[in-house]
XYZ file of C-alpha atoms in Angstrom:
531
model
C -0.026 0.018 0.011
C 1.954 3.034 -1.259
C 1.987 6.524 0.293
C 2.791 9.490 -1.932
C 5.124 12.433 -1.274
C 2.029 14.638 -1.179
C 0.641 12.658 1.759
C 4.025 12.732 3.504
C 3.992 16.525 3.219
C 0.496 16.625 4.757
C 1.794 14.744 7.761
C 4.759 17.050 8.055
C 2.387 20.022 8.092
C 0.747 18.507 11.136
C 4.143 17.701 12.798
C 6.933 19.822 11.214
C 9.545 18.094 13.344
C 9.141 14.859 11.219
C 11.003 16.467 8.343
C 14.172 16.270 10.386
C 14.111 12.457 10.631
C 15.549 10.079 8.048
C 13.078 7.508 9.539
C 10.320 9.501 7.886
C 11.502 8.877 4.288
C 8.890 7.401 1.941
C 10.456 3.920 1.846
C 10.421 3.680 5.615
C 6.862 5.082 5.870
C 5.760 2.338 3.535
C 7.510 -0.254 5.768
C 5.681 1.049 8.880
C 2.392 0.890 7.068
C 3.008 -2.698 5.953
C 4.028 -3.757 9.450
C 0.817 -2.373 10.883
C -1.251 -4.556 8.617
C 0.976 -7.540 8.967
C 1.588 -7.676 12.710
C -1.039 -5.577 14.396
C -4.258 -5.482 12.359
C -5.315 -9.026 13.004
C -5.164 -8.414 16.759
C -7.351 -5.348 16.511
C -9.333 -5.491 13.306
C -11.074 -2.124 13.529
C -10.014 -0.806 10.112
C -11.465 -2.187 6.884
C -8.311 -3.266 4.989
C -9.919 -3.833 1.543
C -11.345 -0.311 1.307
C -8.638 1.565 3.274
C -6.790 4.134 1.198
C -3.776 5.791 2.775
C -3.963 8.687 0.354
C -7.496 9.649 1.419
C -7.228 8.669 5.027
C -7.401 11.509 7.627
C -3.836 12.406 8.551
C -4.150 11.767 12.339
C -5.401 8.227 11.603
C -2.519 7.552 9.200
C -0.040 8.855 11.766
C -1.474 6.472 14.357
C -1.087 3.602 11.937
C 2.532 4.508 11.124
C 3.314 4.989 14.806
C 2.273 1.420 15.662
C 4.034 0.046 12.578
C 7.216 1.878 13.601
C 7.073 0.262 17.020
C 7.846 -3.094 15.375
C 11.155 -1.824 14.074
C 14.343 -0.646 15.805
C 13.447 2.926 14.885
C 14.773 5.608 17.209
C 12.661 6.459 20.179
C 13.065 10.171 19.465
C 11.293 9.603 16.101
C 8.387 7.705 17.667
C 8.077 10.202 20.494
C 7.990 12.987 17.869
C 4.815 11.485 16.497
C 3.206 10.283 19.739
C 3.744 13.384 21.867
C 1.659 15.894 19.780
C -0.714 13.394 18.126
C -3.308 13.286 20.871
C -3.592 17.104 20.769
C -3.773 17.117 16.954
C -6.829 14.725 17.251
C -8.369 16.878 20.016
C -8.157 20.079 18.035
C -9.681 18.528 14.970
C -13.053 19.978 13.858
C -14.427 16.367 13.956
C -13.639 15.910 17.631
C -17.091 16.100 19.008
C -20.134 13.816 19.449
C -21.534 12.100 17.532
C -18.188 10.465 17.037
C -16.667 10.362 13.564
C -15.336 6.830 13.152
C -11.794 7.884 12.175
C -11.499 9.958 15.330
C -12.418 7.031 17.451
C -10.031 4.713 15.504
C -7.200 7.207 15.833
C -7.644 7.593 19.604
C -7.812 3.825 20.156
C -4.703 3.102 18.063
C -2.822 5.883 19.830
C -3.871 4.529 23.214
C -2.704 1.100 22.253
C 0.729 2.526 21.340
C 0.910 4.737 24.495
C 0.046 1.935 26.937
C 1.802 -1.068 25.337
C 4.494 0.051 22.877
C 5.894 3.325 24.070
C 9.240 3.529 25.853
C 8.083 6.640 27.720
C 6.534 6.256 31.179
C 4.983 9.710 30.859
C 3.211 8.805 27.639
C 1.994 5.564 29.143
C 0.524 7.503 32.095
C -1.033 10.028 29.728
C -2.985 7.259 28.038
C -4.563 6.222 31.344
C -5.539 9.786 32.110
C -7.231 10.373 28.702
C -8.753 6.934 28.326
C -11.951 8.229 29.931
C -12.133 10.993 27.325
C -12.356 8.371 24.551
C -15.121 6.571 26.378
C -17.062 9.788 27.004
C -16.799 10.619 23.349
C -18.343 7.247 22.609
C -21.139 7.821 25.186
C -22.063 11.338 24.142
C -23.438 10.235 20.822
C -25.400 7.245 19.507
C -22.274 5.105 19.221
C -23.328 2.614 21.922
C -26.494 1.913 19.933
C -26.152 -0.585 17.117
C -25.281 1.409 13.905
C -26.315 -1.478 11.741
C -30.014 -0.827 12.540
C -29.750 2.300 10.326
C -29.034 0.136 7.295
C -31.818 -0.616 4.921
C -32.981 -4.238 5.508
C -33.849 -4.509 1.818
C -30.154 -4.236 1.042
C -30.407 -0.839 -0.618
C -27.729 0.679 1.674
C -24.395 1.139 -0.010
C -21.395 -0.995 0.791
C -19.623 2.095 2.108
C -22.417 2.706 4.601
C -22.138 -0.937 5.746
C -18.375 -0.603 6.202
C -18.733 2.494 8.295
C -21.441 0.956 10.475
C -19.342 -2.184 11.087
C -16.176 -0.011 11.680
C -17.987 1.967 14.461
C -19.204 -1.199 16.066
C -15.718 -2.784 16.010
C -14.188 0.318 17.502
C -16.613 0.335 20.329
C -15.914 -3.274 21.134
C -12.252 -2.721 21.107
C -12.653 0.267 23.451
C -14.591 -2.011 25.801
C -11.980 -4.815 25.624
C -9.196 -2.284 26.453
C -11.204 -0.755 29.304
C -11.672 -4.143 31.039
C -8.345 -5.691 30.124
C -6.368 -2.647 31.188
C -8.350 -2.241 34.371
C -6.897 -5.544 35.637
C -3.543 -5.433 33.813
C -2.589 -1.904 34.719
C -4.908 -1.333 37.746
C -7.307 1.461 36.779
C -11.040 1.676 37.369
C -13.355 0.133 34.798
C -15.488 2.787 33.124
C -17.539 1.012 30.458
C -19.976 -1.741 31.389
C -21.523 -4.586 29.374
C -25.124 -3.310 29.866
C -24.172 -0.123 28.025
C -23.274 -1.913 24.774
C -26.556 -2.284 22.965
C -24.762 -3.699 19.920
C -24.804 -6.774 17.848
C -21.541 -8.636 17.708
C -19.061 -7.926 14.819
C -19.657 -9.787 11.597
C -17.686 -12.832 10.456
C -13.996 -11.876 9.914
C -14.081 -13.583 6.526
C -16.785 -11.074 5.471
C -14.870 -8.177 7.032
C -11.579 -9.046 5.323
C -13.115 -9.631 1.914
C -12.738 -7.079 -0.831
C -16.094 -8.059 -2.289
C -19.458 -6.485 -1.460
C -20.786 -9.078 1.021
C -24.011 -7.396 2.100
C -25.922 -10.352 0.815
C -24.272 -12.464 3.501
C -25.393 -10.061 6.263
C -29.181 -10.363 5.874
C -29.198 -12.427 9.065
C -27.658 -10.100 11.674
C -25.262 -11.368 14.357
C -26.588 -11.915 17.880
C -26.398 -9.116 20.361
C -23.570 -8.750 22.765
C -25.866 -9.262 25.753
C -27.428 -12.324 24.161
C -23.940 -13.702 23.685
C -23.111 -13.310 27.355
C -26.384 -14.993 28.375
C -25.557 -17.791 25.961
C -22.157 -18.390 27.624
C -23.740 -18.497 30.999
C -26.170 -21.121 29.730
C -23.453 -23.094 27.917
C -24.882 -22.442 24.378
C -22.665 -22.869 21.428
C -22.112 -19.760 19.223
C -20.423 -19.952 15.895
C -19.418 -16.335 15.781
C -16.634 -16.148 13.213
C -15.337 -12.917 14.786
C -12.139 -12.949 16.893
C -12.848 -9.494 18.300
C -16.458 -10.501 19.149
C -15.169 -13.598 20.989
C -12.636 -11.550 23.008
C -15.290 -9.009 23.864
C -17.528 -11.788 25.320
C -14.576 -13.050 27.445
C -14.035 -9.575 28.914
C -17.767 -9.076 29.213
C -17.869 -11.999 31.588
C -14.834 -10.630 33.555
C -16.477 -7.233 33.651
C -19.600 -8.666 35.285
C -17.490 -10.340 37.939
C -15.630 -7.074 38.599
C -18.930 -5.229 39.088
C -20.254 -7.864 41.477
C -16.920 -7.791 43.466
C -17.106 -3.992 43.708
C -20.696 -4.259 44.923
C -19.511 -6.814 47.524
C -16.748 -4.420 48.613
C -19.127 -1.475 48.966
C -21.655 -3.585 50.855
C -18.932 -4.884 53.224
C -18.212 -1.321 54.359
C -21.793 -1.224 55.628
C -21.654 -4.749 57.061
C -24.228 -5.947 54.502
C -23.115 -9.585 54.511
C -26.170 -10.627 52.519
C -24.355 -9.823 49.314
C -21.497 -12.275 49.868
C -23.384 -15.505 48.865
C -24.650 -13.584 45.828
C -21.065 -12.835 44.762
C -19.924 -16.454 45.392
C -22.808 -17.809 43.359
C -22.006 -15.531 40.380
C -18.257 -16.240 40.726
C -18.894 -19.971 40.167
C -21.289 -19.266 37.300
C -18.867 -16.897 35.533
C -15.984 -19.292 36.039
C -18.015 -22.060 34.477
C -18.932 -19.706 31.589
C -15.253 -18.805 31.057
C -14.345 -22.493 30.772
C -17.198 -22.935 28.259
C -15.916 -19.868 26.372
C -12.558 -21.569 25.756
C -14.160 -24.913 24.935
C -16.514 -23.223 22.446
C -13.688 -21.207 20.945
C -11.699 -24.405 20.324
C -14.654 -26.157 18.768
C -15.367 -23.388 16.247
C -14.618 -24.408 12.669
C -11.940 -22.177 11.195
C -10.888 -24.436 8.293
C -12.432 -22.097 5.757
C -10.475 -19.068 6.933
C -8.173 -17.408 4.410
C -5.738 -16.494 7.254
C -4.899 -19.788 8.966
C -1.675 -18.430 10.473
C -3.422 -15.400 11.916
C -6.130 -17.671 13.396
C -3.423 -19.835 14.986
C -1.611 -16.777 16.403
C -4.866 -15.359 17.804
C -5.632 -18.731 19.442
C -2.259 -18.596 21.188
C -2.848 -15.073 22.402
C -6.460 -15.735 23.415
C -5.371 -18.695 25.504
C -3.261 -16.229 27.520
C -6.244 -13.844 27.922
C -8.381 -16.829 29.098
C -5.937 -17.818 31.796
C -5.460 -14.211 32.851
C -9.242 -13.719 33.198
C -9.270 -16.493 35.837
C -6.201 -14.980 37.558
C -7.941 -11.587 37.640
C -10.964 -13.106 39.333
C -8.936 -14.863 41.997
C -5.998 -12.488 42.771
C -5.928 -8.987 44.146
C -3.372 -7.204 42.034
C -2.439 -4.510 44.546
C -1.471 -6.950 47.285
C 0.234 -9.247 44.825
C 2.424 -6.413 43.456
C 3.320 -4.962 46.938
C 4.218 -8.462 48.164
C 6.437 -9.103 45.134
C 8.333 -5.841 45.550
C 6.428 -3.055 43.853
C 7.293 0.122 45.719
C 5.123 2.610 43.816
C 1.615 1.910 42.586
C -0.558 4.542 40.937
C 1.743 7.281 42.119
C 1.654 6.162 45.763
C 4.902 5.104 47.405
C 4.402 1.919 49.439
C 5.867 1.753 52.949
C 6.633 -0.975 55.406
C 3.075 -1.118 56.724
C 1.762 -1.671 53.178
C 4.156 -4.584 52.743
C 3.177 -6.157 56.014
C -0.520 -5.886 55.171
C 0.133 -7.457 51.759
C 2.217 -10.145 53.303
C -0.530 -11.106 55.725
C -3.131 -11.120 52.983
C -1.025 -13.195 50.513
C -0.215 -15.757 53.119
C -3.885 -16.243 53.843
C -4.760 -16.113 50.202
C -2.314 -18.907 49.318
C -4.216 -21.354 51.535
C -7.504 -20.853 49.694
C -8.991 -22.764 46.827
C -9.181 -19.573 44.678
C -5.382 -19.146 45.101
C -4.891 -22.716 43.921
C -7.016 -21.902 40.866
C -5.108 -18.767 40.113
C -1.808 -20.603 40.453
C -3.071 -23.383 38.120
C -4.002 -20.853 35.444
C -0.788 -18.976 35.894
C 1.155 -22.158 35.457
C -0.831 -23.098 32.332
C -0.279 -19.660 30.977
C 3.476 -20.030 31.348
C 3.422 -23.538 29.847
C 1.432 -22.337 26.791
C 4.013 -19.577 26.316
C 7.224 -21.649 26.654
C 6.224 -25.147 25.610
C 4.440 -26.375 22.503
C 3.637 -30.079 22.365
C 6.104 -30.598 25.218
C 8.957 -28.851 23.330
C 10.448 -25.423 24.105
C 9.135 -22.565 21.998
C 12.028 -20.205 22.813
C 9.602 -17.344 23.391
C 11.100 -13.882 23.139
C 9.421 -10.554 23.646
C 11.415 -9.066 20.796
C 9.670 -11.340 18.263
C 6.250 -11.328 19.877
C 3.754 -9.180 17.864
C 1.048 -9.267 20.542
C 0.647 -6.169 22.650
C -0.641 -7.666 25.921
C 1.010 -11.125 26.059
C 4.354 -10.057 27.515
C 2.686 -8.407 30.522
C 0.306 -11.363 31.003
C 3.270 -13.751 31.008
C 5.041 -11.610 33.607
C 1.980 -11.578 35.833
C 1.582 -15.398 35.475
C 5.140 -15.733 36.843
C 4.517 -13.435 39.749
C 1.207 -15.242 40.710
C 2.742 -18.664 40.707
C 5.810 -17.551 42.568
C 3.727 -15.924 45.284
C 1.518 -18.997 45.684
C 4.468 -21.361 45.940
C 6.534 -19.038 48.172
C 3.753 -18.470 50.652
C 3.010 -22.148 50.953
C 6.503 -23.715 50.862
C 8.900 -20.850 51.563
C 12.109 -20.122 49.716
C 13.750 -22.528 47.313
C 16.954 -22.474 49.270
C 18.817 -20.384 51.818
C 22.040 -19.810 49.928
C 21.768 -16.037 50.306
C 20.430 -16.118 53.886
C 23.569 -14.526 55.301
C 24.437 -12.361 52.325
C 22.824 -8.910 52.758
C 24.687 -7.477 49.816
C 23.537 -10.043 47.287
C 22.976 -7.757 44.285
C 26.498 -8.615 42.930
C 25.538 -12.252 42.658
C 23.037 -11.720 39.865
C 25.380 -13.166 37.248
C 25.813 -16.251 39.306
C 22.219 -16.913 40.250
C 21.793 -19.317 37.355
C 24.278 -21.648 39.065
C 22.328 -21.471 42.348
C 18.933 -22.679 40.940
C 17.643 -26.045 42.010
C 15.807 -26.657 38.713
C 15.906 -24.897 35.353
C 12.813 -23.044 34.271
C 12.136 -25.348 31.285
C 12.663 -28.479 33.312
C 10.243 -27.120 35.943
C 7.534 -26.379 33.308
C 8.074 -29.783 31.652
C 7.638 -31.466 35.072
C 4.503 -29.335 35.788
C 2.997 -29.988 32.323
C 1.247 -33.112 33.816
C -0.800 -30.855 36.136
C -4.329 -31.033 34.713
C -6.501 -29.495 37.446
C -6.017 -27.028 40.331
C -6.225 -29.988 42.812
C -3.150 -31.525 41.253
C -1.123 -28.636 42.725
C -1.686 -30.040 46.218
C 0.399 -33.079 45.231
C 3.028 -31.243 43.155
C 6.410 -31.714 44.809
C 8.979 -28.858 45.029
C 6.568 -26.272 43.554
C 8.692 -23.617 45.224
C 11.654 -24.259 42.875
C 10.814 -21.151 40.979
C 14.135 -19.373 40.759
C 14.985 -21.000 37.432
C 11.504 -20.268 36.163
C 11.667 -16.585 37.116
C 15.170 -16.200 35.540
C 13.830 -17.912 32.355
C 10.884 -15.500 32.145
C 13.103 -12.531 32.756
C 15.421 -13.737 30.025
C 12.483 -14.040 27.574
C 11.315 -10.540 28.430
C 14.764 -8.995 28.102
C 15.329 -6.698 25.164
C 12.037 -4.734 25.501
C 12.355 -1.065 26.187
C 8.814 -0.902 27.503
C 9.227 0.656 30.977
C 6.540 -1.552 32.535
C 8.227 -4.759 31.527
C 11.599 -3.454 32.784
C 10.012 -2.574 36.079
C 8.168 -5.883 36.480
C 11.399 -7.762 35.717
C 12.967 -5.785 38.653
C 10.146 -7.153 40.794
C 10.859 -10.730 39.528
C 14.555 -10.180 40.363
C 13.512 -9.224 43.873
C 11.462 -12.507 44.067
C 14.521 -14.450 42.887
C 16.659 -13.177 45.762
C 13.898 -13.931 48.263
C 13.592 -17.452 46.937
C 17.328 -17.839 47.509
C 16.862 -16.830 51.119
C 17.995 -13.136 50.960
C 15.889 -11.404 53.590
C 17.339 -8.048 52.675
C 15.137 -8.067 49.539
C 12.202 -7.067 51.797
C 14.073 -5.007 54.385
C 13.223 -1.702 56.023
C 14.401 0.409 53.095
C 11.131 0.030 51.223
C 10.642 3.823 51.000
C 13.855 4.242 49.107
C 12.960 1.892 46.202
C 11.611 3.545 43.105
C 9.865 0.768 41.182
C 6.755 2.069 39.435
C 4.698 -0.703 37.959
C 1.172 0.595 37.427
């Protein structure tokens, strides 16, 4: 998909600084554009590839596309920051930035948010995305975007193909906004703002229709089921042959969103001693857990043989398996206490102190004894196995070759959850650093101190088929090799959040080797900022 010099100059008019970079030559711009469609589009299919024309696309949208594409190359951070830093304000000042939302505005904001939160090397830009996330959702709310745009199409098929594409594009953008809202609320710890009952939408159409260059309106006479009907179907164990990867993911996070709302209701009621709500929460927790399991079973049973993008389907399946495991972890683990216990010293701008750690330590030790902790540990273990083993053989996973935007952080959290579960139950792996309170210089030698390599540990644990099996798993606290392996796989990323969470894992490694200084009284002096 070529981009002309005229379009390049239009982008320079918006951001004059781009003219200074060799990275903004036409040949490189074309590479960024191709990488967006090759590595990112199938994860977030909100743009209609067959009808997309770079030459006629709004400049802010094209800049968002090129920014994400550039993030898959070793392009200089100064160049990517030169686009990202002013781009949000360029979108905001557009004459189209008002409700009802123009679809390209919504698409631009969502793509920029994806870059800011998951691809940027700047902590400030990451935080900016969280602050302005609510703006995007309010822009959606303040129009008719949450109502199904397809109802405006003529049922007699007299609507144009362009009108259908726009209606489906709006719907897909709203579903992506919902997925990001719920996913990031548990992955990055921010409040959920958009709820399932607000989405009065039918699910996205079959991806084969969406990706086709032909006018497929004749295949859309029978509309897809509504989002709410889909959630009800999952709770009842009803098979749904959706054909839409984004729709399937939206249903997963719709279930998780319901659980979060019920949990928040339980928390609010507990402040008033309203214990009557607790059995209600437990009942729904079991129902949603059962529905999540059915979601994965149904996803596996769906026939994808006719798909034109078999590789993309396989890659999505690998990624969705991680999201499935993380949904269970999110239901059974409190992120704040987990992070403080593992060594996070600054969460959401608040510096943690010794009292915060002692509270988290008490909570995690009690948590580890419960059945929900065992379930969280099981899914964390399965998440790690799916990332590092395929048919029992190492996959040699590396973050530098992983196109998926959320999987590295999910893998890191799986490692923290399983470590905390095993450490709280069985203590450290060894005490070789018990009398070494200056153990930081031993990092290069820690590989030699492990009782079991990470891959051997995962191969041994691959026989675990249910949470109950963890009760009989021997030496489950031999996690030093596992943590070191995960850290090695995540090395090479310049994403600040991964760097920070690897610092937490390094803290866990030292504790598992018996170094008590890793959780000493100098907590206030540490400056880790996972959030």
